[in-house]
mmCIF file with all atom_site columns, C-alpha atoms in Angstrom:
data_model
loop_
_atom_site.group_PDB
_atom_site.id
_atom_site.type_symbol
_atom_site.label_atom_id
_atom_site.label_alt_id
_atom_site.label_comp_id
_atom_site.label_asym_id
_atom_site.label_entity_id
_atom_site.label_seq_id
_atom_site.pdbx_PDB_ins_code
_atom_site.Cartn_x
_atom_site.Cartn_y
_atom_site.Cartn_z
_atom_site.occupancy
_atom_site.B_iso_or_equiv
_atom_site.pdbx_formal_charge
_atom_site.auth_seq_id
_atom_site.auth_comp_id
_atom_site.auth_asym_id
_atom_site.auth_atom_id
_atom_site.pdbx_PDB_model_num
ATOM 1   C CA . ASP A 1 1   ? 121.500 92.183  170.578 1.00 0.00 ? 153 ASP A CA 1
ATOM 2   C CA . SER A 1 2   ? 118.062 93.755  170.049 1.00 0.00 ? 154 SER A CA 1
ATOM 3   C CA . GLY A 1 3   ? 117.616 92.374  166.557 1.00 0.00 ? 155 GLY A CA 1
ATOM 4   C CA . VAL A 1 4   ? 117.615 95.880  165.238 1.00 0.00 ? 156 VAL A CA 1
ATOM 5   C CA . THR A 1 5   ? 120.535 96.565  162.798 1.00 0.00 ? 157 THR A CA 1
ATOM 6   C CA . GLN A 1 6   ? 121.825 100.046 161.707 1.00 0.00 ? 158 GLN A CA 1
ATOM 7   C CA . THR A 1 7   ? 124.495 100.918 159.110 1.00 0.00 ? 159 THR A CA 1
ATOM 8   C CA . PRO A 1 8   ? 126.898 102.417 159.069 1.00 0.00 ? 160 PRO A CA 1
ATOM 9   C CA . LYS A 1 9   ? 128.143 102.456 162.803 1.00 0.00 ? 161 LYS A CA 1
ATOM 10  C CA . HIS A 1 10  ? 130.298 105.645 162.185 1.00 0.00 ? 162 HIS A CA 1
ATOM 11  C CA . LEU A 1 11  ? 129.878 108.396 159.474 1.00 0.00 ? 163 LEU A CA 1
ATOM 12  C CA . ILE A 1 12  ? 132.273 111.325 159.057 1.00 0.00 ? 164 ILE A CA 1
ATOM 13  C CA . THR A 1 13  ? 131.317 113.998 156.599 1.00 0.00 ? 165 THR A CA 1
ATOM 14  C CA . ALA A 1 14  ? 131.596 117.607 155.866 1.00 0.00 ? 166 ALA A CA 1
ATOM 15  C CA . THR A 1 15  ? 129.155 120.528 156.083 1.00 0.00 ? 167 THR A CA 1
ATOM 16  C CA . GLY A 1 16  ? 126.771 120.834 153.150 1.00 0.00 ? 168 GLY A CA 1
ATOM 17  C CA . GLN A 1 17  ? 126.976 117.097 152.631 1.00 0.00 ? 169 GLN A CA 1
ATOM 18  C CA . ARG A 1 18  ? 124.144 114.547 152.353 1.00 0.00 ? 170 ARG A CA 1
ATOM 19  C CA . VAL A 1 19  ? 124.170 111.364 154.117 1.00 0.00 ? 171 VAL A CA 1
ATOM 20  C CA . THR A 1 20  ? 121.815 108.204 154.280 1.00 0.00 ? 172 THR A CA 1
ATOM 21  C CA . LEU A 1 21  ? 121.334 106.180 157.522 1.00 0.00 ? 173 LEU A CA 1
ATOM 22  C CA . ARG A 1 22  ? 119.905 102.720 157.187 1.00 0.00 ? 174 ARG A CA 1
ATOM 23  C CA . CYS A 1 23  ? 117.983 100.663 159.707 1.00 0.00 ? 175 CYS A CA 1
ATOM 24  C CA . SER A 1 24  ? 116.618 97.091  159.428 1.00 0.00 ? 176 SER A CA 1
ATOM 25  C CA . PRO A 1 25  ? 113.819 96.291  162.062 1.00 0.00 ? 177 PRO A CA 1
ATOM 26  C CA . ARG A 1 26  ? 113.552 93.047  164.000 1.00 0.00 ? 178 ARG A CA 1
ATOM 27  C CA . SER A 1 27  ? 111.910 90.330  162.227 1.00 0.00 ? 179 SER A CA 1
ATOM 28  C CA . GLY A 1 28  ? 108.228 90.726  162.371 1.00 0.00 ? 180 GLY A CA 1
ATOM 29  C CA . ASP A 1 29  ? 108.188 94.440  163.574 1.00 0.00 ? 181 ASP A CA 1
ATOM 30  C CA . LEU A 1 30  ? 106.226 96.746  161.207 1.00 0.00 ? 182 LEU A CA 1
ATOM 31  C CA . SER A 1 31  ? 106.997 99.956  162.917 1.00 0.00 ? 183 SER A CA 1
ATOM 32  C CA . VAL A 1 32  ? 110.389 101.910 162.886 1.00 0.00 ? 184 VAL A CA 1
ATOM 33  C CA . TYR A 1 33  ? 111.283 104.941 164.900 1.00 0.00 ? 185 TYR A CA 1
ATOM 34  C CA . TRP A 1 34  ? 114.104 107.415 164.524 1.00 0.00 ? 186 TRP A CA 1
ATOM 35  C CA . TYR A 1 35  ? 115.637 109.223 167.450 1.00 0.00 ? 187 TYR A CA 1
ATOM 36  C CA . GLN A 1 36  ? 118.490 111.827 167.606 1.00 0.00 ? 188 GLN A CA 1
ATOM 37  C CA . GLN A 1 37  ? 120.906 111.870 170.673 1.00 0.00 ? 189 GLN A CA 1
ATOM 38  C CA . SER A 1 38  ? 122.989 115.033 170.925 1.00 0.00 ? 190 SER A CA 1
ATOM 39  C CA . LEU A 1 39  ? 124.784 116.705 173.843 1.00 0.00 ? 191 LEU A CA 1
ATOM 40  C CA . ASP A 1 40  ? 122.506 119.811 173.889 1.00 0.00 ? 192 ASP A CA 1
ATOM 41  C CA . GLN A 1 41  ? 119.137 118.326 172.943 1.00 0.00 ? 193 GLN A CA 1
ATOM 42  C CA . GLY A 1 42  ? 119.289 115.056 174.568 1.00 0.00 ? 194 GLY A CA 1
ATOM 43  C CA . LEU A 1 43  ? 117.260 112.100 173.050 1.00 0.00 ? 195 LEU A CA 1
ATOM 44  C CA . GLN A 1 44  ? 114.582 113.392 170.710 1.00 0.00 ? 196 GLN A CA 1
ATOM 45  C CA . PHE A 1 45  ? 112.037 111.665 168.670 1.00 0.00 ? 197 PHE A CA 1
ATOM 46  C CA . LEU A 1 46  ? 112.283 112.434 165.068 1.00 0.00 ? 198 LEU A CA 1
ATOM 47  C CA . ILE A 1 47  ? 109.850 110.324 163.093 1.00 0.00 ? 199 ILE A CA 1
ATOM 48  C CA . GLN A 1 48  ? 107.863 107.044 163.067 1.00 0.00 ? 200 GLN A CA 1
ATOM 49  C CA . TYR A 1 49  ? 106.997 104.739 160.104 1.00 0.00 ? 201 TYR A CA 1
ATOM 50  C CA . TYR A 1 50  ? 104.410 101.954 160.253 1.00 0.00 ? 202 TYR A CA 1
ATOM 51  C CA . ASN A 1 51  ? 104.373 99.415  157.389 1.00 0.00 ? 203 ASN A CA 1
ATOM 52  C CA . GLY A 1 52  ? 105.528 102.005 154.934 1.00 0.00 ? 204 GLY A CA 1
ATOM 53  C CA . GLU A 1 53  ? 103.392 104.834 155.964 1.00 0.00 ? 205 GLU A CA 1
ATOM 54  C CA . GLU A 1 54  ? 104.589 107.950 158.103 1.00 0.00 ? 206 GLU A CA 1
ATOM 55  C CA . ARG A 1 55  ? 102.587 107.682 161.376 1.00 0.00 ? 207 ARG A CA 1
ATOM 56  C CA . ALA A 1 56  ? 104.098 110.427 163.552 1.00 0.00 ? 208 ALA A CA 1
ATOM 57  C CA . LYS A 1 57  ? 106.451 113.285 163.255 1.00 0.00 ? 209 LYS A CA 1
ATOM 58  C CA . GLY A 1 58  ? 108.610 114.968 165.975 1.00 0.00 ? 210 GLY A CA 1
ATOM 59  C CA . ASN A 1 59  ? 111.246 117.466 165.981 1.00 0.00 ? 211 ASN A CA 1
ATOM 60  C CA . ILE A 1 60  ? 112.594 116.617 162.631 1.00 0.00 ? 212 ILE A CA 1
ATOM 61  C CA . LEU A 1 61  ? 114.165 119.342 160.422 1.00 0.00 ? 213 LEU A CA 1
ATOM 62  C CA . GLU A 1 62  ? 112.996 119.978 156.958 1.00 0.00 ? 214 GLU A CA 1
ATOM 63  C CA . ARG A 1 63  ? 116.480 119.114 155.793 1.00 0.00 ? 215 ARG A CA 1
ATOM 64  C CA . PHE A 1 64  ? 115.871 115.577 157.083 1.00 0.00 ? 216 PHE A CA 1
ATOM 65  C CA . SER A 1 65  ? 113.532 112.945 155.447 1.00 0.00 ? 217 SER A CA 1
ATOM 66  C CA . ALA A 1 66  ? 112.985 109.385 155.886 1.00 0.00 ? 218 ALA A CA 1
ATOM 67  C CA . GLN A 1 67  ? 111.105 106.546 154.393 1.00 0.00 ? 219 GLN A CA 1
ATOM 68  C CA . GLN A 1 68  ? 110.309 102.973 154.993 1.00 0.00 ? 220 GLN A CA 1
ATOM 69  C CA . PHE A 1 69  ? 110.486 100.475 152.095 1.00 0.00 ? 221 PHE A CA 1
ATOM 70  C CA . PRO A 1 70  ? 108.296 97.462  151.211 1.00 0.00 ? 222 PRO A CA 1
ATOM 71  C CA . ASP A 1 71  ? 110.850 95.103  152.998 1.00 0.00 ? 223 ASP A CA 1
ATOM 72  C CA . LEU A 1 72  ? 110.175 97.205  156.045 1.00 0.00 ? 224 LEU A CA 1
ATOM 73  C CA . HIS A 1 73  ? 113.926 98.620  156.303 1.00 0.00 ? 225 HIS A CA 1
ATOM 74  C CA . SER A 1 74  ? 113.910 102.313 156.645 1.00 0.00 ? 226 SER A CA 1
ATOM 75  C CA . GLU A 1 75  ? 116.446 105.105 155.557 1.00 0.00 ? 227 GLU A CA 1
ATOM 76  C CA . LEU A 1 76  ? 117.006 108.508 157.218 1.00 0.00 ? 228 LEU A CA 1
ATOM 77  C CA . ASN A 1 77  ? 118.323 111.056 154.720 1.00 0.00 ? 229 ASN A CA 1
ATOM 78  C CA . LEU A 1 78  ? 120.148 114.106 156.079 1.00 0.00 ? 230 LEU A CA 1
ATOM 79  C CA . SER A 1 79  ? 121.025 116.933 153.853 1.00 0.00 ? 231 SER A CA 1
ATOM 80  C CA . SER A 1 80  ? 122.798 120.152 153.882 1.00 0.00 ? 232 SER A CA 1
ATOM 81  C CA . LEU A 1 81  ? 124.497 118.957 156.934 1.00 0.00 ? 233 LEU A CA 1
ATOM 82  C CA . GLU A 1 82  ? 125.610 121.436 159.715 1.00 0.00 ? 234 GLU A CA 1
ATOM 83  C CA . LEU A 1 83  ? 127.927 121.092 162.531 1.00 0.00 ? 235 LEU A CA 1
ATOM 84  C CA . GLY A 1 84  ? 124.961 120.848 164.890 1.00 0.00 ? 236 GLY A CA 1
ATOM 85  C CA . ASP A 1 85  ? 123.712 117.648 163.122 1.00 0.00 ? 237 ASP A CA 1
ATOM 86  C CA . SER A 1 86  ? 126.618 115.736 164.722 1.00 0.00 ? 238 SER A CA 1
ATOM 87  C CA . ALA A 1 87  ? 124.829 113.198 166.981 1.00 0.00 ? 239 ALA A CA 1
ATOM 88  C CA . LEU A 1 88  ? 124.069 109.550 167.551 1.00 0.00 ? 240 LEU A CA 1
ATOM 89  C CA . TYR A 1 89  ? 121.097 108.439 165.474 1.00 0.00 ? 241 TYR A CA 1
ATOM 90  C CA . PHE A 1 90  ? 119.089 105.518 166.790 1.00 0.00 ? 242 PHE A CA 1
ATOM 91  C CA . CYS A 1 91  ? 116.599 103.547 165.020 1.00 0.00 ? 243 CYS A CA 1
ATOM 92  C CA . ALA A 1 92  ? 114.061 101.545 167.089 1.00 0.00 ? 244 ALA A CA 1
ATOM 93  C CA . SER A 1 93  ? 111.295 98.976  166.054 1.00 0.00 ? 245 SER A CA 1
ATOM 94  C CA . SER A 1 94  ? 108.179 97.691  167.541 1.00 0.00 ? 246 SER A CA 1
ATOM 95  C CA . VAL A 1 95  ? 105.537 95.150  166.402 1.00 0.00 ? 247 VAL A CA 1
ATOM 96  C CA . ASP A 1 96  ? 102.788 97.479  165.644 1.00 0.00 ? 248 ASP A CA 1
ATOM 97  C CA . GLY A 1 97  ? 103.699 100.864 166.736 1.00 0.00 ? 249 GLY A CA 1
ATOM 98  C CA . THR A 1 98  ? 101.145 101.330 169.519 1.00 0.00 ? 250 THR A CA 1
ATOM 99  C CA . PRO A 1 99  ? 101.794 101.566 173.245 1.00 0.00 ? 251 PRO A CA 1
ATOM 100 C CA . PRO A 1 100 ? 102.370 99.417  175.203 1.00 0.00 ? 252 PRO A CA 1
ATOM 101 C CA . ASP A 1 101 ? 104.543 98.019  172.439 1.00 0.00 ? 253 ASP A CA 1
ATOM 102 C CA . GLU A 1 102 ? 108.190 97.801  173.429 1.00 0.00 ? 254 GLU A CA 1
ATOM 103 C CA . GLN A 1 103 ? 110.398 99.737  171.200 1.00 0.00 ? 255 GLN A CA 1
ATOM 104 C CA . PHE A 1 104 ? 113.780 97.823  170.569 1.00 0.00 ? 256 PHE A CA 1
ATOM 105 C CA . PHE A 1 105 ? 116.756 100.007 169.846 1.00 0.00 ? 257 PHE A CA 1
ATOM 106 C CA . GLY A 1 106 ? 119.503 99.415  167.365 1.00 0.00 ? 258 GLY A CA 1
ATOM 107 C CA . PRO A 1 107 ? 123.022 100.171 168.199 1.00 0.00 ? 259 PRO A CA 1
ATOM 108 C CA . GLY A 1 108 ? 123.024 103.745 166.587 1.00 0.00 ? 260 GLY A CA 1
ATOM 109 C CA . THR A 1 109 ? 124.842 105.424 163.773 1.00 0.00 ? 261 THR A CA 1
ATOM 110 C CA . ARG A 1 110 ? 127.445 108.094 165.147 1.00 0.00 ? 262 ARG A CA 1
ATOM 111 C CA . LEU A 1 111 ? 127.488 110.945 162.670 1.00 0.00 ? 263 LEU A CA 1
ATOM 112 C CA . THR A 1 112 ? 130.345 113.509 162.831 1.00 0.00 ? 264 THR A CA 1
ATOM 113 C CA . VAL A 1 113 ? 130.014 116.680 160.726 1.00 0.00 ? 265 VAL A CA 1
ATOM 114 C CA . LEU A 1 114 ? 133.357 118.534 160.343 1.00 0.00 ? 266 LEU A CA 1
ATOM 115 C CA . ALA B 2 1   ? 102.737 118.507 176.628 1.00 0.00 ? 281 ALA B CA 1
ATOM 116 C CA . GLN B 2 2   ? 104.584 115.584 178.029 1.00 0.00 ? 282 GLN B CA 1
ATOM 117 C CA . THR B 2 3   ? 107.815 116.270 180.017 1.00 0.00 ? 283 THR B CA 1
ATOM 118 C CA . VAL B 2 4   ? 110.184 114.172 181.925 1.00 0.00 ? 284 VAL B CA 1
ATOM 119 C CA . THR B 2 5   ? 112.679 115.421 184.256 1.00 0.00 ? 285 THR B CA 1
ATOM 120 C CA . GLN B 2 6   ? 115.767 113.824 185.814 1.00 0.00 ? 286 GLN B CA 1
ATOM 121 C CA . SER B 2 7   ? 117.326 116.160 188.398 1.00 0.00 ? 287 SER B CA 1
ATOM 122 C CA . GLN B 2 8   ? 120.300 114.062 189.241 1.00 0.00 ? 288 GLN B CA 1
ATOM 123 C CA . PRO B 2 9   ? 122.940 114.424 186.446 1.00 0.00 ? 289 PRO B CA 1
ATOM 124 C CA . GLU B 2 10  ? 125.387 112.059 188.122 1.00 0.00 ? 290 GLU B CA 1
ATOM 125 C CA . MET B 2 11  ? 125.082 109.589 190.982 1.00 0.00 ? 291 MET B CA 1
ATOM 126 C CA . SER B 2 12  ? 127.619 107.185 192.453 1.00 0.00 ? 292 SER B CA 1
ATOM 127 C CA . VAL B 2 13  ? 127.287 104.157 194.815 1.00 0.00 ? 293 VAL B CA 1
ATOM 128 C CA . GLN B 2 14  ? 129.394 101.471 196.202 1.00 0.00 ? 294 GLN B CA 1
ATOM 129 C CA . GLU B 2 15  ? 129.405 98.160  194.822 1.00 0.00 ? 295 GLU B CA 1
ATOM 130 C CA . ALA B 2 16  ? 126.692 95.949  196.506 1.00 0.00 ? 296 ALA B CA 1
ATOM 131 C CA . GLU B 2 17  ? 124.874 98.904  197.933 1.00 0.00 ? 297 GLU B CA 1
ATOM 132 C CA . THR B 2 18  ? 121.529 100.225 196.925 1.00 0.00 ? 298 THR B CA 1
ATOM 133 C CA . VAL B 2 19  ? 120.934 103.334 194.834 1.00 0.00 ? 299 VAL B CA 1
ATOM 134 C CA . THR B 2 20  ? 117.784 105.306 193.828 1.00 0.00 ? 300 THR B CA 1
ATOM 135 C CA . LEU B 2 21  ? 117.543 107.362 190.734 1.00 0.00 ? 301 LEU B CA 1
ATOM 136 C CA . SER B 2 22  ? 114.846 110.170 190.635 1.00 0.00 ? 302 SER B CA 1
ATOM 137 C CA . CYS B 2 23  ? 112.457 110.910 187.763 1.00 0.00 ? 303 CYS B CA 1
ATOM 138 C CA . THR B 2 24  ? 109.341 113.161 187.555 1.00 0.00 ? 304 THR B CA 1
ATOM 139 C CA . TYR B 2 25  ? 107.154 113.657 184.707 1.00 0.00 ? 305 TYR B CA 1
ATOM 140 C CA . ASP B 2 26  ? 104.107 115.691 183.627 1.00 0.00 ? 306 ASP B CA 1
ATOM 141 C CA . THR B 2 27  ? 101.275 114.624 181.436 1.00 0.00 ? 307 THR B CA 1
ATOM 142 C CA . SER B 2 28  ? 97.681  115.497 181.184 1.00 0.00 ? 308 SER B CA 1
ATOM 143 C CA . GLU B 2 29  ? 96.758  112.065 180.003 1.00 0.00 ? 309 GLU B CA 1
ATOM 144 C CA . SER B 2 30  ? 95.443  109.380 182.301 1.00 0.00 ? 310 SER B CA 1
ATOM 145 C CA . ASP B 2 31  ? 96.677  106.405 180.200 1.00 0.00 ? 311 ASP B CA 1
ATOM 146 C CA . TYR B 2 32  ? 100.603 106.313 179.836 1.00 0.00 ? 312 TYR B CA 1
ATOM 147 C CA . TYR B 2 33  ? 103.635 104.072 180.252 1.00 0.00 ? 313 TYR B CA 1
ATOM 148 C CA . LEU B 2 34  ? 106.775 104.809 182.169 1.00 0.00 ? 314 LEU B CA 1
ATOM 149 C CA . PHE B 2 35  ? 110.140 103.340 181.337 1.00 0.00 ? 315 PHE B CA 1
ATOM 150 C CA . TRP B 2 36  ? 113.705 103.253 182.510 1.00 0.00 ? 316 TRP B CA 1
ATOM 151 C CA . TYR B 2 37  ? 116.431 102.599 179.811 1.00 0.00 ? 317 TYR B CA 1
ATOM 152 C CA . LYS B 2 38  ? 120.127 101.960 180.483 1.00 0.00 ? 318 LYS B CA 1
ATOM 153 C CA . GLN B 2 39  ? 122.748 103.190 178.056 1.00 0.00 ? 319 GLN B CA 1
ATOM 154 C CA . PRO B 2 40  ? 126.071 101.671 178.868 1.00 0.00 ? 320 PRO B CA 1
ATOM 155 C CA . PRO B 2 41  ? 129.269 102.857 177.172 1.00 0.00 ? 321 PRO B CA 1
ATOM 156 C CA . SER B 2 42  ? 128.459 100.919 174.148 1.00 0.00 ? 322 SER B CA 1
ATOM 157 C CA . ARG B 2 43  ? 125.624 103.405 173.643 1.00 0.00 ? 323 ARG B CA 1
ATOM 158 C CA . GLN B 2 44  ? 123.012 100.545 173.144 1.00 0.00 ? 324 GLN B CA 1
ATOM 159 C CA . MET B 2 45  ? 119.816 101.511 174.663 1.00 0.00 ? 325 MET B CA 1
ATOM 160 C CA . ILE B 2 46  ? 118.474 98.702  176.927 1.00 0.00 ? 326 ILE B CA 1
ATOM 161 C CA . LEU B 2 47  ? 114.999 98.611  178.508 1.00 0.00 ? 327 LEU B CA 1
ATOM 162 C CA . VAL B 2 48  ? 115.495 98.012  182.229 1.00 0.00 ? 328 VAL B CA 1
ATOM 163 C CA . ILE B 2 49  ? 111.858 98.258  183.462 1.00 0.00 ? 329 ILE B CA 1
ATOM 164 C CA . ARG B 2 50  ? 108.450 99.462  182.583 1.00 0.00 ? 330 ARG B CA 1
ATOM 165 C CA . GLN B 2 51  ? 105.314 100.431 184.553 1.00 0.00 ? 331 GLN B CA 1
ATOM 166 C CA . GLU B 2 52  ? 101.841 100.993 183.279 1.00 0.00 ? 332 GLU B CA 1
ATOM 167 C CA . ALA B 2 53  ? 100.173 103.907 184.799 1.00 0.00 ? 333 ALA B CA 1
ATOM 168 C CA . TYR B 2 54  ? 96.902  101.925 185.425 1.00 0.00 ? 334 TYR B CA 1
ATOM 169 C CA . LYS B 2 55  ? 98.624  99.480  187.593 1.00 0.00 ? 335 LYS B CA 1
ATOM 170 C CA . GLN B 2 56  ? 99.141  100.370 191.276 1.00 0.00 ? 336 GLN B CA 1
ATOM 171 C CA . GLN B 2 57  ? 101.642 97.712  191.947 1.00 0.00 ? 337 GLN B CA 1
ATOM 172 C CA . ASN B 2 58  ? 105.355 98.761  191.456 1.00 0.00 ? 338 ASN B CA 1
ATOM 173 C CA . ALA B 2 59  ? 107.109 96.975  188.759 1.00 0.00 ? 339 ALA B CA 1
ATOM 174 C CA . THR B 2 60  ? 109.994 94.782  189.619 1.00 0.00 ? 340 THR B CA 1
ATOM 175 C CA . GLU B 2 61  ? 112.729 93.080  187.581 1.00 0.00 ? 341 GLU B CA 1
ATOM 176 C CA . ASN B 2 62  ? 115.218 91.162  189.617 1.00 0.00 ? 342 ASN B CA 1
ATOM 177 C CA . ARG B 2 63  ? 117.609 93.659  191.363 1.00 0.00 ? 343 ARG B CA 1
ATOM 178 C CA . PHE B 2 64  ? 115.642 96.704  189.670 1.00 0.00 ? 344 PHE B CA 1
ATOM 179 C CA . SER B 2 65  ? 112.396 98.175  191.051 1.00 0.00 ? 345 SER B CA 1
ATOM 180 C CA . VAL B 2 66  ? 110.422 101.268 190.778 1.00 0.00 ? 346 VAL B CA 1
ATOM 181 C CA . ASN B 2 67  ? 108.617 103.482 193.165 1.00 0.00 ? 347 ASN B CA 1
ATOM 182 C CA . PHE B 2 68  ? 105.651 104.742 191.167 1.00 0.00 ? 348 PHE B CA 1
ATOM 183 C CA . GLN B 2 69  ? 103.835 107.673 192.927 1.00 0.00 ? 349 GLN B CA 1
ATOM 184 C CA . LYS B 2 70  ? 101.133 108.567 190.392 1.00 0.00 ? 350 LYS B CA 1
ATOM 185 C CA . ALA B 2 71  ? 99.595  111.518 192.441 1.00 0.00 ? 351 ALA B CA 1
ATOM 186 C CA . ALA B 2 72  ? 103.160 113.070 192.709 1.00 0.00 ? 352 ALA B CA 1
ATOM 187 C CA . LYS B 2 73  ? 104.065 112.143 189.071 1.00 0.00 ? 353 LYS B CA 1
ATOM 188 C CA . SER B 2 74  ? 107.239 110.467 190.407 1.00 0.00 ? 354 SER B CA 1
ATOM 189 C CA . PHE B 2 75  ? 108.828 107.423 189.021 1.00 0.00 ? 355 PHE B CA 1
ATOM 190 C CA . SER B 2 76  ? 112.251 106.410 190.695 1.00 0.00 ? 356 SER B CA 1
ATOM 191 C CA . LEU B 2 77  ? 114.380 103.556 189.925 1.00 0.00 ? 357 LEU B CA 1
ATOM 192 C CA . LYS B 2 78  ? 115.864 101.389 192.703 1.00 0.00 ? 358 LYS B CA 1
ATOM 193 C CA . ILE B 2 79  ? 118.986 99.295  192.072 1.00 0.00 ? 359 ILE B CA 1
ATOM 194 C CA . SER B 2 80  ? 119.801 96.795  194.744 1.00 0.00 ? 360 SER B CA 1
ATOM 195 C CA . ASP B 2 81  ? 123.058 95.000  195.185 1.00 0.00 ? 361 ASP B CA 1
ATOM 196 C CA . SER B 2 82  ? 124.686 97.258  192.724 1.00 0.00 ? 362 SER B CA 1
ATOM 197 C CA . GLN B 2 83  ? 127.197 95.716  190.338 1.00 0.00 ? 363 GLN B CA 1
ATOM 198 C CA . LEU B 2 84  ? 130.143 97.126  188.137 1.00 0.00 ? 364 LEU B CA 1
ATOM 199 C CA . GLY B 2 85  ? 128.025 96.129  185.217 1.00 0.00 ? 365 GLY B CA 1
ATOM 200 C CA . ASP B 2 86  ? 125.224 98.571  186.186 1.00 0.00 ? 366 ASP B CA 1
ATOM 201 C CA . ALA B 2 87  ? 127.482 101.510 185.426 1.00 0.00 ? 367 ALA B CA 1
ATOM 202 C CA . ALA B 2 88  ? 125.761 103.425 182.668 1.00 0.00 ? 368 ALA B CA 1
ATOM 203 C CA . MET B 2 89  ? 123.457 106.363 181.768 1.00 0.00 ? 369 MET B CA 1
ATOM 204 C CA . TYR B 2 90  ? 120.026 105.886 182.841 1.00 0.00 ? 370 TYR B CA 1
ATOM 205 C CA . PHE B 2 91  ? 117.199 107.573 181.115 1.00 0.00 ? 371 PHE B CA 1
ATOM 206 C CA . CYS B 2 92  ? 113.703 107.826 182.287 1.00 0.00 ? 372 CYS B CA 1
ATOM 207 C CA . ALA B 2 93  ? 111.041 107.869 179.563 1.00 0.00 ? 373 ALA B CA 1
ATOM 208 C CA . SER B 2 94  ? 107.286 108.064 179.155 1.00 0.00 ? 374 SER B CA 1
ATOM 209 C CA . ILE B 2 95  ? 104.830 107.436 176.205 1.00 0.00 ? 375 ILE B CA 1
ATOM 210 C CA . ILE B 2 96  ? 101.124 108.220 176.222 1.00 0.00 ? 376 ILE B CA 1
ATOM 211 C CA . GLN B 2 97  ? 98.400  105.749 174.943 1.00 0.00 ? 377 GLN B CA 1
ATOM 212 C CA . GLY B 2 98  ? 97.693  106.589 171.299 1.00 0.00 ? 378 GLY B CA 1
ATOM 213 C CA . ALA B 2 99  ? 101.008 108.426 170.822 1.00 0.00 ? 379 ALA B CA 1
ATOM 214 C CA . GLN B 2 100 ? 103.981 106.973 169.245 1.00 0.00 ? 380 GLN B CA 1
ATOM 215 C CA . LYS B 2 101 ? 107.115 108.902 170.620 1.00 0.00 ? 381 LYS B CA 1
ATOM 216 C CA . LEU B 2 102 ? 108.982 108.127 173.602 1.00 0.00 ? 382 LEU B CA 1
ATOM 217 C CA . VAL B 2 103 ? 109.800 111.328 175.738 1.00 0.00 ? 383 VAL B CA 1
ATOM 218 C CA . PHE B 2 104 ? 113.191 110.936 177.441 1.00 0.00 ? 384 PHE B CA 1
ATOM 219 C CA . GLY B 2 105 ? 114.527 112.823 180.486 1.00 0.00 ? 385 GLY B CA 1
ATOM 220 C CA . GLN B 2 106 ? 118.000 114.187 180.526 1.00 0.00 ? 386 GLN B CA 1
ATOM 221 C CA . GLY B 2 107 ? 119.556 111.052 181.941 1.00 0.00 ? 387 GLY B CA 1
ATOM 222 C CA . THR B 2 108 ? 121.494 110.272 185.147 1.00 0.00 ? 388 THR B CA 1
ATOM 223 C CA . ARG B 2 109 ? 125.191 108.949 184.918 1.00 0.00 ? 389 ARG B CA 1
ATOM 224 C CA . LEU B 2 110 ? 125.521 106.149 187.393 1.00 0.00 ? 390 LEU B CA 1
ATOM 225 C CA . THR B 2 111 ? 129.023 105.282 188.688 1.00 0.00 ? 391 THR B CA 1
ATOM 226 C CA . ILE B 2 112 ? 129.804 102.121 190.634 1.00 0.00 ? 392 ILE B CA 1
ATOM 227 C CA . ASN B 2 113 ? 132.647 102.316 192.976 1.00 0.00 ? 393 ASN B CA 1
ATOM 228 C CA . PRO B 2 114 ? 134.284 98.925  193.702 1.00 0.00 ? 394 PRO B CA 1
#
């Protein structure tokens, strides 16, 4: 158990819908990262937050957005969902968000878009 | 740009034997870090071993060791005395100093034959 929690574990929804994935970092970690793991794209970095502020952006679609709240939990919002958004979404956290900080991964949320 | 390549989609080894997983990377940066992550069927991403680029000595963690060839930009993982619990997807990843995102390879699926 990494100490990072993600809810829900599984999510099944339809095209065009909007979902919210939630992540709680390890106690004491200020930085949260979101990654997407899909069959065709592999593991890709989406976005990083540090202490409530966006720090880095990767291959995140405009239909996707995220935020980190004052209690440091983070939410990833996915809207206008398409079949290709079906993937495993990981949240990771680290102490201060700067290498060589280790990123601890949560168990992931499996999103299925039908 | 930062890239990581794993050329072996699948590998198999007999229990108690030794196996080596290959990884090559490309970066123009001089300060970076390399990692091997394990993803068992549970889908949890688990850090196996890490290597700082500035360190010449190869990292070792119990039965896991790396062969870091900086000039060749190669970073292979050796698993000694393979156990059934080692069966998983293994991902090589890199991160450069000052950046926030882990860049992953495509993964190698390791099967342990009893």
